[in-house]
Amino acid sequence: MTCSPTMADQYQFNANEEKIVKDSHTKEIDLINRDPKQINEDVVKVDFEDVIAEPDGTHSLDGVWKLSYTTFTVSKYWCYRILSAVFGIPIALLWGFLFACISFCHIWAVVPCIKSCLIESQCISRIYSLCIQTFCDPFFEAFGKIFSSVRVALRKEV
């Protein structure tokens, strides 16, 4: 006795299939390590000590130095947070649009154009090779036979 899938089973299968497709577009992101490929490791990682330093013999008051450190660190932190909150999503939208356009052009224009050029160059290469084999090979072969009996002797006179 064979069981045929019921309507509920088919619906469940379609829902699972839809979920799989949906999951491929909504990838889980790591909220702890936000630069897993370390593309900004040495570029924008700037601390107080990287920007402001007092050499020996030229020191400000300790309280000024500590307050400067705190001011720099807190203002950098909150300025980045506010800028990313205000401009992060619109700029992400622009970058997404730009890379989508680049991908579209690459897929639909660049690769086919390169492939077309390769096909054309193969055709031209075969014609060029045929011309060389037809005209130049016999010419150079004849010259080779003409000069094959020439002997060169090298003598040193002292």
mmCIF file of C-alpha atoms in Angstrom, residues 15-143:
data_model
loop_
_atom_site.group_PDB
_atom_site.id
_atom_site.type_symbol
_atom_site.label_atom_id
_atom_site.label_comp_id
_atom_site.label_asym_id
_atom_site.label_seq_id
_atom_site.Cartn_x
_atom_site.Cartn_y
_atom_site.Cartn_z
ATOM 1 C CA ALA A 15 6.508 26.109 3.499
ATOM 2 C CA ASN A 16 9.843 24.412 4.280
ATOM 3 C CA GLU A 17 11.081 25.089 0.760
ATOM 4 C CA GLU A 18 10.044 28.727 1.094
ATOM 5 C CA LYS A 19 11.775 28.947 4.467
ATOM 6 C CA ILE A 20 15.002 27.625 2.962
ATOM 7 C CA VAL A 21 14.874 30.204 0.189
ATOM 8 C CA LYS A 22 14.081 32.943 2.672
ATOM 9 C CA ASP A 23 16.948 31.878 4.954
ATOM 10 C CA SER A 24 19.463 32.161 2.113
ATOM 11 C CA HIS A 25 18.608 35.876 1.797
ATOM 12 C CA THR A 26 18.514 36.635 5.519
ATOM 13 C CA LYS A 27 21.875 35.418 6.753
ATOM 14 C CA GLU A 28 22.642 35.433 10.450
ATOM 15 C CA ILE A 29 25.239 38.058 11.316
ATOM 16 C CA ASP A 30 27.736 38.061 14.152
ATOM 17 C CA LEU A 31 27.007 40.968 16.484
ATOM 18 C CA ILE A 32 30.244 40.457 18.427
ATOM 19 C CA ASN A 33 32.881 40.170 15.681
ATOM 20 C CA ARG A 34 31.692 42.724 13.126
ATOM 21 C CA ASP A 35 34.886 42.650 11.053
ATOM 22 C CA PRO A 36 35.508 38.901 10.603
ATOM 23 C CA LYS A 37 37.711 39.407 7.534
ATOM 24 C CA GLN A 38 39.582 42.260 9.254
ATOM 25 C CA ILE A 39 39.235 44.666 6.331
ATOM 26 C CA ASN A 40 39.371 47.727 8.626
ATOM 27 C CA GLU A 41 41.909 46.404 11.118
ATOM 28 C CA ASP A 42 44.730 48.868 10.455
ATOM 29 C CA VAL A 43 42.818 51.653 8.721
ATOM 30 C CA VAL A 44 40.260 53.115 11.111
ATOM 31 C CA LYS A 45 41.313 51.641 14.446
ATOM 32 C CA VAL A 46 42.464 54.884 16.058
ATOM 33 C CA ASP A 47 42.962 55.305 19.779
ATOM 34 C CA PHE A 48 43.917 58.378 21.807
ATOM 35 C CA GLU A 49 47.562 57.289 21.967
ATOM 36 C CA ASP A 50 47.676 57.006 18.152
ATOM 37 C CA VAL A 51 46.667 60.659 17.738
ATOM 38 C CA ILE A 52 47.842 62.633 20.744
ATOM 39 C CA ALA A 53 51.163 62.103 22.514
ATOM 40 C CA GLU A 54 53.261 64.296 24.794
ATOM 41 C CA PRO A 55 57.015 63.743 24.680
ATOM 42 C CA ASP A 56 59.113 63.628 27.844
ATOM 43 C CA GLY A 57 59.693 67.078 29.225
ATOM 44 C CA THR A 58 56.442 68.453 27.755
ATOM 45 C CA HIS A 59 53.573 67.180 29.858
ATOM 46 C CA SER A 60 50.275 68.850 30.617
ATOM 47 C CA LEU A 61 48.592 68.583 33.986
ATOM 48 C CA ASP A 62 47.562 65.042 34.865
ATOM 49 C CA GLY A 63 43.916 66.052 35.209
ATOM 50 C CA VAL A 64 43.953 67.697 31.759
ATOM 51 C CA TRP A 65 45.575 64.612 30.238
ATOM 52 C CA LYS A 66 42.985 62.267 31.791
ATOM 53 C CA LEU A 67 40.076 64.527 30.836
ATOM 54 C CA SER A 68 41.444 64.845 27.276
ATOM 55 C CA TYR A 69 41.632 61.071 27.037
ATOM 56 C CA THR A 70 38.058 60.657 28.287
ATOM 57 C CA THR A 71 36.738 63.449 26.049
ATOM 58 C CA PHE A 72 38.438 62.007 22.969
ATOM 59 C CA THR A 73 37.263 58.452 23.643
ATOM 60 C CA VAL A 74 33.653 59.307 24.568
ATOM 61 C CA SER A 75 33.181 61.868 21.754
ATOM 62 C CA LYS A 76 34.619 59.458 19.171
ATOM 63 C CA TYR A 77 32.338 56.685 20.455
ATOM 64 C CA TRP A 78 29.130 58.741 20.459
ATOM 65 C CA CYS A 79 29.867 60.630 17.260
ATOM 66 C CA TYR A 80 30.364 57.325 15.437
ATOM 67 C CA ARG A 81 27.196 55.923 16.995
ATOM 68 C CA ILE A 82 25.096 58.966 16.016
ATOM 69 C CA LEU A 83 26.540 59.152 12.486
ATOM 70 C CA SER A 84 25.987 55.441 11.915
ATOM 71 C CA ALA A 85 22.435 55.671 13.286
ATOM 72 C CA VAL A 86 21.570 58.604 11.016
ATOM 73 C CA PHE A 87 23.502 57.739 7.870
ATOM 74 C CA GLY A 88 24.240 54.009 8.186
ATOM 75 C CA ILE A 89 21.058 52.650 6.614
ATOM 76 C CA PRO A 90 20.912 55.150 3.703
ATOM 77 C CA ILE A 91 24.598 54.609 2.908
ATOM 78 C CA ALA A 92 24.153 50.820 3.191
ATOM 79 C CA LEU A 93 21.266 51.170 0.726
ATOM 80 C CA LEU A 94 23.502 53.135 -1.665
ATOM 81 C CA TRP A 95 26.357 50.620 -1.371
ATOM 82 C CA GLY A 96 23.931 47.745 -1.887
ATOM 83 C CA PHE A 97 22.564 49.477 -4.985
ATOM 84 C CA LEU A 98 26.079 50.210 -6.290
ATOM 85 C CA PHE A 99 27.305 46.632 -5.839
ATOM 86 C CA ALA A 100 24.087 45.300 -7.360
ATOM 87 C CA CYS A 101 24.700 47.516 -10.407
ATOM 88 C CA ILE A 102 28.333 46.392 -10.601
ATOM 89 C CA SER A 103 27.264 42.743 -10.354
ATOM 90 C CA PHE A 104 24.564 43.281 -12.983
ATOM 91 C CA CYS A 105 27.023 44.929 -15.387
ATOM 92 C CA HIS A 106 29.624 42.254 -14.779
ATOM 93 C CA ILE A 107 27.180 39.386 -15.294
ATOM 94 C CA TRP A 108 25.222 40.826 -18.225
ATOM 95 C CA ALA A 109 27.851 42.943 -20.016
ATOM 96 C CA VAL A 110 31.489 42.399 -19.037
ATOM 97 C CA VAL A 111 31.668 38.589 -19.047
ATOM 98 C CA PRO A 112 29.700 38.207 -22.315
ATOM 99 C CA CYS A 113 31.846 40.915 -23.935
ATOM 100 C CA ILE A 114 35.069 39.195 -22.834
ATOM 101 C CA LYS A 115 33.719 35.849 -24.031
ATOM 102 C CA SER A 116 32.809 37.418 -27.393
ATOM 103 C CA CYS A 117 36.284 38.920 -27.716
ATOM 104 C CA LEU A 118 37.864 35.545 -26.907
ATOM 105 C CA ILE A 119 35.752 33.833 -29.566
ATOM 106 C CA GLU A 120 36.671 36.497 -32.137
ATOM 107 C CA SER A 121 40.340 36.387 -31.208
ATOM 108 C CA GLN A 122 40.371 32.594 -31.594
ATOM 109 C CA CYS A 123 38.980 33.014 -35.102
ATOM 110 C CA ILE A 124 41.584 35.660 -35.953
ATOM 111 C CA SER A 125 44.283 33.507 -34.353
ATOM 112 C CA ARG A 126 43.406 30.579 -36.602
ATOM 113 C CA ILE A 127 43.460 32.787 -39.713
ATOM 114 C CA TYR A 128 46.812 34.286 -38.641
ATOM 115 C CA SER A 129 48.247 30.826 -37.953
ATOM 116 C CA LEU A 130 47.045 29.612 -41.362
ATOM 117 C CA CYS A 131 48.712 32.609 -43.096
ATOM 118 C CA ILE A 132 51.988 32.027 -41.257
ATOM 119 C CA GLN A 133 51.970 28.321 -42.099
ATOM 120 C CA THR A 134 51.074 29.010 -45.739
ATOM 121 C CA PHE A 135 53.400 31.894 -46.568
ATOM 122 C CA CYS A 136 56.131 32.303 -43.967
ATOM 123 C CA ASP A 137 56.976 28.682 -43.124
ATOM 124 C CA PRO A 138 58.017 27.772 -46.704
ATOM 125 C CA PHE A 139 59.954 31.029 -47.043
ATOM 126 C CA PHE A 140 61.973 30.488 -43.861
ATOM 127 C CA GLU A 141 62.392 26.796 -44.617
ATOM 128 C CA ALA A 142 63.916 27.705 -47.991
ATOM 129 C CA PHE A 143 66.250 30.237 -46.387
#
